[in-house]
Short mmCIF file of C-alpha atoms in Angstrom, two decimals:
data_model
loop_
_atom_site.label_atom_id
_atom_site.label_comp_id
_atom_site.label_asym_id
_atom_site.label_seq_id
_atom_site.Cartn_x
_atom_site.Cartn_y
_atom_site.Cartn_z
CA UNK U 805 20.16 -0.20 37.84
CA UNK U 806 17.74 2.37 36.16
CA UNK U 807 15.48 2.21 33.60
CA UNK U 808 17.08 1.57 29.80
CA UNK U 809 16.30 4.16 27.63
CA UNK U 810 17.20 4.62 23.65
CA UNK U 811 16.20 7.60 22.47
CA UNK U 812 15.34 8.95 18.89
CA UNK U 813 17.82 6.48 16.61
CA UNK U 814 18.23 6.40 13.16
CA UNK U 815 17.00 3.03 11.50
CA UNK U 816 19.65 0.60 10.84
CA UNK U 817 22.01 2.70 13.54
CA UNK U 818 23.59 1.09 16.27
CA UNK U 819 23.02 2.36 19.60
CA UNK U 820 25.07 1.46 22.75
CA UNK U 821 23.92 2.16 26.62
CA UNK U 822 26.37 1.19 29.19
CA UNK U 823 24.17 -0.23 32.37
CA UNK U 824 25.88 0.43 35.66
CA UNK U 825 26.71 -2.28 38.42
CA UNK U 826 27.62 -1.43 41.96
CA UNK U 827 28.65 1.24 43.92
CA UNK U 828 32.21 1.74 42.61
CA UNK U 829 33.13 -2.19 43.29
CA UNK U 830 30.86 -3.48 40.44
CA UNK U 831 29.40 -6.68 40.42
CA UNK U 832 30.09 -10.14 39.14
CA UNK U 833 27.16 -11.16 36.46
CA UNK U 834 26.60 -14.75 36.68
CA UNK U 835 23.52 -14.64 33.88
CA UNK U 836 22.15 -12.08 31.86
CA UNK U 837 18.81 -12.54 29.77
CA UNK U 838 16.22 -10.27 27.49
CA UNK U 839 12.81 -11.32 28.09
CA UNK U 840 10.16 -10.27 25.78
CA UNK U 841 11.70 -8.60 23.30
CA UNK U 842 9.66 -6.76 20.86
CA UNK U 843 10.41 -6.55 18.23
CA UNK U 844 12.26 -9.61 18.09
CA UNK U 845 16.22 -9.09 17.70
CA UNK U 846 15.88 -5.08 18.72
CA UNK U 847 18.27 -5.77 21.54
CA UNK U 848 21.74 -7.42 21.90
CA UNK U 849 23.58 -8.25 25.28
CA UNK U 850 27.66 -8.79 24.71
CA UNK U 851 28.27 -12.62 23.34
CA UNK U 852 30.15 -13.81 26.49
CA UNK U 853 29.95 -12.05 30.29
CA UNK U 854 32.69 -10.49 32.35
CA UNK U 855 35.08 -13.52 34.03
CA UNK U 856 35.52 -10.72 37.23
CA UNK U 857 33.10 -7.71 38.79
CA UNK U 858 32.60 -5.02 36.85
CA UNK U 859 31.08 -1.61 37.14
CA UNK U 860 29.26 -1.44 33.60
CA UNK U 861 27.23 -3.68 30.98
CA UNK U 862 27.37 -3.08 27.62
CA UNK U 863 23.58 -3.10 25.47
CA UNK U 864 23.03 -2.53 22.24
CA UNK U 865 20.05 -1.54 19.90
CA UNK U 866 19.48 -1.38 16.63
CA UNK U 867 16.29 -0.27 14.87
CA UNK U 868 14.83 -1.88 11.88
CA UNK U 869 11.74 0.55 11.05
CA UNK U 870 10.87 3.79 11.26
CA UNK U 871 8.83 4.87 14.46
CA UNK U 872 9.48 1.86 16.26
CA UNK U 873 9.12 1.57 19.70
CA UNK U 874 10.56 -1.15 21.07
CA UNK U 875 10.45 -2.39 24.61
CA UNK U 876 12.05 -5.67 26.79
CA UNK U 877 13.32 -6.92 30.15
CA UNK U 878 16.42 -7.35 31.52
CA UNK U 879 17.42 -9.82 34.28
CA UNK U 880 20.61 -9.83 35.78
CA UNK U 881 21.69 -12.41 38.17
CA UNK U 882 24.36 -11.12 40.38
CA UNK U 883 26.57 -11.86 43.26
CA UNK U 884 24.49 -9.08 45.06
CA UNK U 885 21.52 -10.57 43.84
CA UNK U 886 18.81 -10.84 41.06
CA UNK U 887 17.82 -6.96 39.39
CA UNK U 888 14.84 -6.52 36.99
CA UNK U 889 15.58 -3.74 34.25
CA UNK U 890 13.16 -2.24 31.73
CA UNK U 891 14.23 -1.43 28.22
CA UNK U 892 12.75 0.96 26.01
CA UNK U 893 14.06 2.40 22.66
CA UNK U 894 12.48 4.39 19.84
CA UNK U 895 13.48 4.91 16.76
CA UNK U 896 13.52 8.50 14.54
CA UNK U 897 11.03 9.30 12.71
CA UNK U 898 12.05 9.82 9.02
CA UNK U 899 10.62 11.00 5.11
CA UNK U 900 10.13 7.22 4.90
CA UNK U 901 7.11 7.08 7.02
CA UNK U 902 5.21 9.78 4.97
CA UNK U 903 4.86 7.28 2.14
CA UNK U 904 1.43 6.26 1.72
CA UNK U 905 -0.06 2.98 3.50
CA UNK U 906 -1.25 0.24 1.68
CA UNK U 907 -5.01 0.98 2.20
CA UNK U 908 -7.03 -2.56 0.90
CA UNK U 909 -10.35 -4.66 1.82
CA UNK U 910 -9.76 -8.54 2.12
CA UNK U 911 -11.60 -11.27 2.16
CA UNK U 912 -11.55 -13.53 5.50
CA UNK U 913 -13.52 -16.69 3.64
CA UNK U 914 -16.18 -16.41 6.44
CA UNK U 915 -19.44 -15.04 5.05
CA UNK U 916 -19.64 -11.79 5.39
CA UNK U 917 -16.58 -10.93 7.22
CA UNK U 918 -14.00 -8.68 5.25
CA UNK U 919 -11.02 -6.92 6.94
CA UNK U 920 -9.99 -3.35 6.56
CA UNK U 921 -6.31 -3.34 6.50
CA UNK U 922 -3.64 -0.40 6.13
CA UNK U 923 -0.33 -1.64 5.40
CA UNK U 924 2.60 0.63 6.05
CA UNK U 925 5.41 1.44 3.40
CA UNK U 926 8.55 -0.63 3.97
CA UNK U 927 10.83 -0.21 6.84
CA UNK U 928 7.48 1.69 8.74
CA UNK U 929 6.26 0.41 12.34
CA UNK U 930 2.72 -0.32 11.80
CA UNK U 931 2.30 1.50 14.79
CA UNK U 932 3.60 4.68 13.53
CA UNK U 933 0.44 6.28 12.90
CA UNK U 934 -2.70 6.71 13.78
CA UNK U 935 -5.32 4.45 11.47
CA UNK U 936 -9.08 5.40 12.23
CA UNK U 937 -11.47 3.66 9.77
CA UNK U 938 -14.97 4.79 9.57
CA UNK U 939 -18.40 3.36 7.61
CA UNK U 940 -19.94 6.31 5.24
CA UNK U 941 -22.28 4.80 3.07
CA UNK U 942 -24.46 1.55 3.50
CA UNK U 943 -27.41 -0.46 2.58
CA UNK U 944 -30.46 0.46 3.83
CA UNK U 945 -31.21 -1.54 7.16
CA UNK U 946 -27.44 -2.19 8.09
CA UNK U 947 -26.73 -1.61 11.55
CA UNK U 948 -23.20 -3.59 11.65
CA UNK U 949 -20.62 -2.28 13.47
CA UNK U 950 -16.70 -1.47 12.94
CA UNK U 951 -14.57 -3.61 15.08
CA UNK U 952 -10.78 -2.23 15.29
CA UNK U 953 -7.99 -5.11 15.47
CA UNK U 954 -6.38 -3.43 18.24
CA UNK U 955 -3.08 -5.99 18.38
CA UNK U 956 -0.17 -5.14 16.82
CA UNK U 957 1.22 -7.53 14.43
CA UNK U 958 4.84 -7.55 16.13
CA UNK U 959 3.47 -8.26 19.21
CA UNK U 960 2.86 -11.35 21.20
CA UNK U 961 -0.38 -11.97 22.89
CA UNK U 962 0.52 -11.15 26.35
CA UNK U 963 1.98 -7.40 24.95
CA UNK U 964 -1.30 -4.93 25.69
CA UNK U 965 -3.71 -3.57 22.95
CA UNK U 966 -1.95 -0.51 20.91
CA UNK U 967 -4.80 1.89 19.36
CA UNK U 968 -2.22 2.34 16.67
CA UNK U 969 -2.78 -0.74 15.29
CA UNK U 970 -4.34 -0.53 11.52
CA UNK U 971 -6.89 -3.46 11.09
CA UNK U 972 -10.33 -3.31 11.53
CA UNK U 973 -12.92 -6.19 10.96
CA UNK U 974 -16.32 -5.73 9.15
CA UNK U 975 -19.94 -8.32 8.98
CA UNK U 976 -21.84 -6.99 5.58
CA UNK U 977 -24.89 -7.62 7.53
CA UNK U 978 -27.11 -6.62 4.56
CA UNK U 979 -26.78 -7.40 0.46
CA UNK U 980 -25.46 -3.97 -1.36
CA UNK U 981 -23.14 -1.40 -1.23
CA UNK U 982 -20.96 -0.24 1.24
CA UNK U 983 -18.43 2.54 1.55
CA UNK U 984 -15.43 2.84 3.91
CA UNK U 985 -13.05 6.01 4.61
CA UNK U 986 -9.64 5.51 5.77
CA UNK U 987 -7.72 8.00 7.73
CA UNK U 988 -4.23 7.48 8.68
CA UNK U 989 -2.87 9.94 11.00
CA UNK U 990 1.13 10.33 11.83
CA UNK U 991 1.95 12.03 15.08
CA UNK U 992 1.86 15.93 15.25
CA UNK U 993 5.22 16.13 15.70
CA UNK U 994 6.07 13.91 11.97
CA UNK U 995 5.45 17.13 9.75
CA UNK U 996 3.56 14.26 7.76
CA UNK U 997 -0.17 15.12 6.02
CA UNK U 998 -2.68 12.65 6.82
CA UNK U 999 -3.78 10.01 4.59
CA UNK U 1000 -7.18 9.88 3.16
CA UNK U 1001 -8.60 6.93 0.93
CA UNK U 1002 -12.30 5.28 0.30
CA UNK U 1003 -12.64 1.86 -0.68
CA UNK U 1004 -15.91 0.51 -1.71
CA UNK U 1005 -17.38 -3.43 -1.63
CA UNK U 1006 -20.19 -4.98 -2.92
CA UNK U 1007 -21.94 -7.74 -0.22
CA UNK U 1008 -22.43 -10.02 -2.83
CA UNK U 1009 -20.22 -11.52 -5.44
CA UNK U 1010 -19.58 -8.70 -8.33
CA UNK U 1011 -19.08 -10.29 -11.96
CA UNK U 1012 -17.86 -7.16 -13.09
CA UNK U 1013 -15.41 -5.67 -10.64
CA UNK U 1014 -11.96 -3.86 -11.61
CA UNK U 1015 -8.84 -3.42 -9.76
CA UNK U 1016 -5.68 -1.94 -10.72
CA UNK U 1017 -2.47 -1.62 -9.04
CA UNK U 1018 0.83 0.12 -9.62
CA UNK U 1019 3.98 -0.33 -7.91
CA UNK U 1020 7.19 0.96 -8.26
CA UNK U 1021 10.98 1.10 -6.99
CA UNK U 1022 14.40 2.84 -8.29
CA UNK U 1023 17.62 1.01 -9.32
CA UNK U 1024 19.03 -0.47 -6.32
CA UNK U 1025 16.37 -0.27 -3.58
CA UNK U 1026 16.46 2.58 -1.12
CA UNK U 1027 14.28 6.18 -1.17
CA UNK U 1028 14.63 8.39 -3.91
CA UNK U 1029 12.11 11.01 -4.91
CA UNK U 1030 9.75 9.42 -7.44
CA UNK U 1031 6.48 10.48 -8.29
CA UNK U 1032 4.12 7.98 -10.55
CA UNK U 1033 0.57 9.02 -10.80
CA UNK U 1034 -2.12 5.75 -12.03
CA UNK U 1035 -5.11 6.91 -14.19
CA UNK U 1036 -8.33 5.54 -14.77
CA UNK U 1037 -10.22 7.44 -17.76
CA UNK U 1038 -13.52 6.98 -18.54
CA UNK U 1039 -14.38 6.21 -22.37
CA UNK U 1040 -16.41 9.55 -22.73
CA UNK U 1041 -13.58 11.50 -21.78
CA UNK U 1042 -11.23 13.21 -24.31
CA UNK U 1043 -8.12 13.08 -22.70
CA UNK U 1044 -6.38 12.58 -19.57
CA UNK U 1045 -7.44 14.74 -17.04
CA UNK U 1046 -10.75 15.37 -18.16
CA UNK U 1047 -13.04 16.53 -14.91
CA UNK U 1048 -14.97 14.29 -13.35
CA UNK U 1049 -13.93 11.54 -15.91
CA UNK U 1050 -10.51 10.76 -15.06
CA UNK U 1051 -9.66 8.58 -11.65
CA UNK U 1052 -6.16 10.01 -10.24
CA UNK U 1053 -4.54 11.59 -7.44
CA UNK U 1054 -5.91 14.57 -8.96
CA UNK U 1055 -9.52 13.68 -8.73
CA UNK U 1056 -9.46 10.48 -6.10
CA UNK U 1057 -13.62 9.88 -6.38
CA UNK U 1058 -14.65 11.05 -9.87
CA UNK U 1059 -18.56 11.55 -10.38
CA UNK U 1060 -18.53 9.79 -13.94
CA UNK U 1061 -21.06 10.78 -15.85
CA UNK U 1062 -24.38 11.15 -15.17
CA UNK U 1063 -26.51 8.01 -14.86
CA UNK U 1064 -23.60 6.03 -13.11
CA UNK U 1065 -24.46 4.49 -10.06
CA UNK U 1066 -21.81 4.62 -6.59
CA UNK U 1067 -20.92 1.62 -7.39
CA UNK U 1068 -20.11 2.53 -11.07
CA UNK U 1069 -17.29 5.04 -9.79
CA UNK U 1070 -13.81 4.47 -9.18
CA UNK U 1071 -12.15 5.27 -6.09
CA UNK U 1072 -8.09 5.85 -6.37
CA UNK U 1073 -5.60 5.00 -2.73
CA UNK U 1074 -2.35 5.88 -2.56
CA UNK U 1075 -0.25 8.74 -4.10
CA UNK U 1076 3.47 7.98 -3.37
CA UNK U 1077 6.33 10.49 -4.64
CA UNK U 1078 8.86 8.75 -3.23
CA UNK U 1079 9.83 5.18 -4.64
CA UNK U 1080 9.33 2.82 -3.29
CA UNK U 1081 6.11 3.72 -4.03
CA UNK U 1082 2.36 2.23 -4.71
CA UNK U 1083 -0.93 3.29 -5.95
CA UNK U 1084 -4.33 1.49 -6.75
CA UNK U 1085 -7.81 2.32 -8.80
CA UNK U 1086 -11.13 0.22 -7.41
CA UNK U 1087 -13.80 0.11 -9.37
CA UNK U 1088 -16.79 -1.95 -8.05
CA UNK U 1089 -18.19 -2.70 -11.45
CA UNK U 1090 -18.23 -1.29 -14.77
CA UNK U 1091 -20.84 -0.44 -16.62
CA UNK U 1092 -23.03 -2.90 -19.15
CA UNK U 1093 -21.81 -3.72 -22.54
CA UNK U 1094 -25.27 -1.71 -23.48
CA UNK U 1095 -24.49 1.33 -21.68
CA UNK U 1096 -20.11 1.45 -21.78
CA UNK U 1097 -19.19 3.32 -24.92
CA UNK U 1098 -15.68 2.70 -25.38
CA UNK U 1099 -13.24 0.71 -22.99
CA UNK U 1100 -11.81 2.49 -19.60
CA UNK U 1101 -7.91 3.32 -20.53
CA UNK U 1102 -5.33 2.71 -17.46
CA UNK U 1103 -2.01 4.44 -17.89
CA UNK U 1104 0.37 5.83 -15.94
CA UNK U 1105 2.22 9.23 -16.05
CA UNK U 1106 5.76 9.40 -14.61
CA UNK U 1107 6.96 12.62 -13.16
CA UNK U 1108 9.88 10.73 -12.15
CA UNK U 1109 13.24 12.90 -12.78
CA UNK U 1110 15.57 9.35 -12.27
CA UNK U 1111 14.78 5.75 -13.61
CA UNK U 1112 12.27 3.83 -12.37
CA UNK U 1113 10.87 0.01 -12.45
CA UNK U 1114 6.98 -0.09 -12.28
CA UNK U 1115 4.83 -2.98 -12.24
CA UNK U 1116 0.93 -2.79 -13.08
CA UNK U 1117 -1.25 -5.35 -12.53
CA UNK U 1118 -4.92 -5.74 -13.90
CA UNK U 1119 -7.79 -7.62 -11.82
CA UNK U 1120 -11.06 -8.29 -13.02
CA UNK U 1121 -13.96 -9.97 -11.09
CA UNK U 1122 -11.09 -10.38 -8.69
CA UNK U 1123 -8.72 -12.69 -10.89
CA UNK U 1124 -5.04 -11.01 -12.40
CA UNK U 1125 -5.67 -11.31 -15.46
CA UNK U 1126 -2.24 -9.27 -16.40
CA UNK U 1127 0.58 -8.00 -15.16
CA UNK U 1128 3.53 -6.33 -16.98
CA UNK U 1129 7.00 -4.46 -15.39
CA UNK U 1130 8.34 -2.01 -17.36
CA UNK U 1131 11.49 0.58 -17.17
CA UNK U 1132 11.12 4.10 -17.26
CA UNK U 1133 12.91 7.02 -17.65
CA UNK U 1134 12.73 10.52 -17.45
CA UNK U 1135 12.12 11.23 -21.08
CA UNK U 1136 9.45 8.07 -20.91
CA UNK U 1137 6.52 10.61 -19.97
CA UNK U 1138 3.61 8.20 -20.02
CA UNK U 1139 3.18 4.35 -19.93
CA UNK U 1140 0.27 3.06 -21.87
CA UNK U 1141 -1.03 0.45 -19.97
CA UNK U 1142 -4.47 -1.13 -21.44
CA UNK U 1143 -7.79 -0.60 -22.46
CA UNK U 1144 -10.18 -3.06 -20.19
CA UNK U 1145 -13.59 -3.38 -21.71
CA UNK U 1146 -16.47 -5.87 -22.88
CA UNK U 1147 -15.72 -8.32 -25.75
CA UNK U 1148 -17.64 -11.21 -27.03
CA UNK U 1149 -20.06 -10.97 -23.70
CA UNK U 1150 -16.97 -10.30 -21.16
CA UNK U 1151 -14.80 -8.43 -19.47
CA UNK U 1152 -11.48 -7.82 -20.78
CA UNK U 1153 -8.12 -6.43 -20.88
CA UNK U 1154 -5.99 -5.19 -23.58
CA UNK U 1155 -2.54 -4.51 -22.81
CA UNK U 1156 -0.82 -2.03 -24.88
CA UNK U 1157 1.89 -2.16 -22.50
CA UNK U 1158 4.00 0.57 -24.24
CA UNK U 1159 6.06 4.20 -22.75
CA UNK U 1160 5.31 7.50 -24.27
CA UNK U 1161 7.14 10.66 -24.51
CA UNK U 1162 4.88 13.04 -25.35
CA UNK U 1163 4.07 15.02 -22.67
CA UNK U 1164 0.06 14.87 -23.18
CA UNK U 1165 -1.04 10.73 -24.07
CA UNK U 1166 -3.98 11.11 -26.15
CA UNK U 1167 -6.11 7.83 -24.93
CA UNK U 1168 -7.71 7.73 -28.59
CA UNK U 1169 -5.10 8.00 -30.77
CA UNK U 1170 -4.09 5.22 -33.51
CA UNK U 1171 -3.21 1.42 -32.65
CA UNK U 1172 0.68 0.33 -33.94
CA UNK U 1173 0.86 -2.43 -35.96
CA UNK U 1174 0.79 -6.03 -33.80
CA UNK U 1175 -0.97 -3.56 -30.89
CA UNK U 1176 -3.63 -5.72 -28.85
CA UNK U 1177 -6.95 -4.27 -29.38
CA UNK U 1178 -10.86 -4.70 -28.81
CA UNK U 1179 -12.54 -5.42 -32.16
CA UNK U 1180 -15.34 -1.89 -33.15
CA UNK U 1181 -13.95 -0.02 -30.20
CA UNK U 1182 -11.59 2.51 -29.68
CA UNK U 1183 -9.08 3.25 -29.82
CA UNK U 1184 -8.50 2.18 -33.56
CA UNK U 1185 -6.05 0.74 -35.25
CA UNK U 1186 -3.64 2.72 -37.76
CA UNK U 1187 -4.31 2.71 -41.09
CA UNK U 1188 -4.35 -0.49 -43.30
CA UNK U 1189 -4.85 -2.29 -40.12
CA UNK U 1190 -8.05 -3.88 -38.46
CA UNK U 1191 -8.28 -5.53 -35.31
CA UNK U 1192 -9.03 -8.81 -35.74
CA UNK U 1193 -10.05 -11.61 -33.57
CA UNK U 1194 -10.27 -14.76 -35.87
CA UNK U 1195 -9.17 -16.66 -33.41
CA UNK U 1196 -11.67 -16.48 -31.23
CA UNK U 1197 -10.03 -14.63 -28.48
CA UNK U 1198 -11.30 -12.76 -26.20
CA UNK U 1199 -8.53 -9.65 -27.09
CA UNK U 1200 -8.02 -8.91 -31.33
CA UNK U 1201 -4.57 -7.68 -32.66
CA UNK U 1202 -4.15 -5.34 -35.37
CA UNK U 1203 -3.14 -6.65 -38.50
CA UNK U 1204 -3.63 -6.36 -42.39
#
């Protein structure tokens, strides 16, 4: 029997091959067995074996992600004797897999060592593209070297290295800054752009780092067009959208403002348009209670023209320290996340946590009663009401 082949099938499709036996008087199968499948599950011989010869065997595959490529092998034992058979199937590449990866840095919990990992959008292969990652800014006297994880993640350890793969490991050999660029690269033949993103870390620990992250889905799971764009705005800026002041797909490494240091700017990964979808701001650390005017506003603007469910999470100095899920719809133009700032000696967030319909959110604008608010910083609250922290906590509330 000849080599197996499954070409170009739609995820989730079932394809059958028939293998042929024999010369016209098939052949009685005594055993048939898949040996290393991968993925696991991509292939499926018939539950129970011909009783007499026959002159075909049924095999079936069915593809879970996009761009797969899946691979096994087939041994028949026959009354004509034992025959080795290669499988190979591949599935169609789709929209799906021009999502945007999950680009991220993670800790290992050796000293150190981080790892540089692109994570693709559901139902992707993580060997659908190509993932190069590559070292553009460093501390002075670093000489450490990029180490790609060459092995995929669906693969056993006896399966060769796939350059595909999308991990790469990291030593921060010296104390400071360091900058990474991420290029993901689908095949020529997707009709997918390529991917850029930077991500930044600091060597040592950073008391003032700030993460946010925005996900989002439609009612009922599944691909729908859905376009969610996460800001960042700096407190000197006037409005959304503001050059150089406001971290978005629009402007994915703002300057700031002058003064700031690299690791004072943002960096923004990720700009789905298709839900499910994901986005994410980085910024390193924010600047001192001295210098920081006003607190950084996070919001998101939905383009969306269907309902969506987005989640938002806030991290500072690496801890969540909220999260909120909220629906939107079409006429919901903006969601007003949070103001994250300095209060009472540290950094914290202030979640408004509330949609907009006006086309432009102005970032300033009055507090509603009850609002969460930082005490002598904007934005205020409306009038007759001050923000007050009596409490002691570390966010105020607006009240009479």
């Amino acid at each position: 029997p000849p080599l197996v082949r499954f070409e170009d099938v739609a995820v989730g499709d079932l394809a059958a091959a028939a293998i042929p036996l024999g010369c016209g008087g098939g052949l009685r199968v005594q055993q048939a067995t898949l040996l290393d499948v991968s993925p696991p599950d991509a292939f499926h011989l018939p539950d129970a074996l011909p009783a007499g010869p026959v002159d075909l065997l049924r095999l079936t595959y069915r593809p879970r992600l996009v761009a797969e490529r899946a691979r096994a092998v087939l041994v028949l034992a026959t009354d004509a004797g034992d025959f080795t058979i290669p499988v190979a199937g591949n599935s169609r590449w789709s929209d799906a897999a021009c999502r945007h990866w999950d680009v991220e840095i993670i800790g290992t919990g050796i000293d150190g060592v981080i790892r540089l990992d692109a994570t693709p959008p559901p139902g992707v292969a993580p060997t659908a593209a190509q993932v190069l990652w590559e070292v553009v800014e460093r501390p002075e006297g670093s000489v450490s070297a990029l180490t790609e994880d060459f092995q995929s993640i669906l693969q056993g350890d006896e399966v060769p290295d796939d350059p595909a793969t999308p991990g790469a490991w990291f030593f921060l050999d010296v104390g400071g800054l360091y900058t990474f660029d991420c290029t993901v690269k689908p095949p020529a033949g997707a009709d997918c752009p390529p991917q850029n993103s930077r991500l930044r870390v600091q060597a040592c620990p950073c008391p003032d780092d700030v993460r946010v992250r925005l996900t989002w889905s439609v009612a009922g799971g599944g691909e729908a067009p859905a376009d969610l764009d996460l800001h960042l705005l700096h407190p000197s800026a006037a409005a959304f959208g503001a050059p150089g002041l406001d971290c978005s797909p629009a402007d994915l490494d703002p300057r700031w403002i002058a003064g700031t240091t690299a690791l004072e700017r943002p960096a923004h990964s990720g700009d789905d348009a298709t839900a499910p979808g994901f986005e994410r701001v980085q910024l390193p650390r924010a600047e001192g209670v001295d210098t920081l005017a006003g607190p950084y506003r996070v919001a998101v603007e939905n383009r969306s023209a269907v309902p969506v469910m987005a989640t938002a999470q806030i991290f500072v100095t690496e801890r969540l320290v909220w999260t909120g899920t909220r629906a939107l719809g079409p006429a919901d133009r903006w969601w007003d996340v949070a103001a994250v700032g300095w209060h009472r000696g540290e950094l914290v967030a202030a979640a408004f946590d509330r949609p907009v319909a006006d086309a432009d959110l102005d970032p300033w604008a009055p507090l509603p009663a009850s609002s969460a608010c930082l005490p002598d910083q904007p934005p205020a609250c409306a009038e007759g009401f001050t923000c007050r922290d009596d409490d002691g906590a570390l966010v105020g509330r607006c009240r009479r």
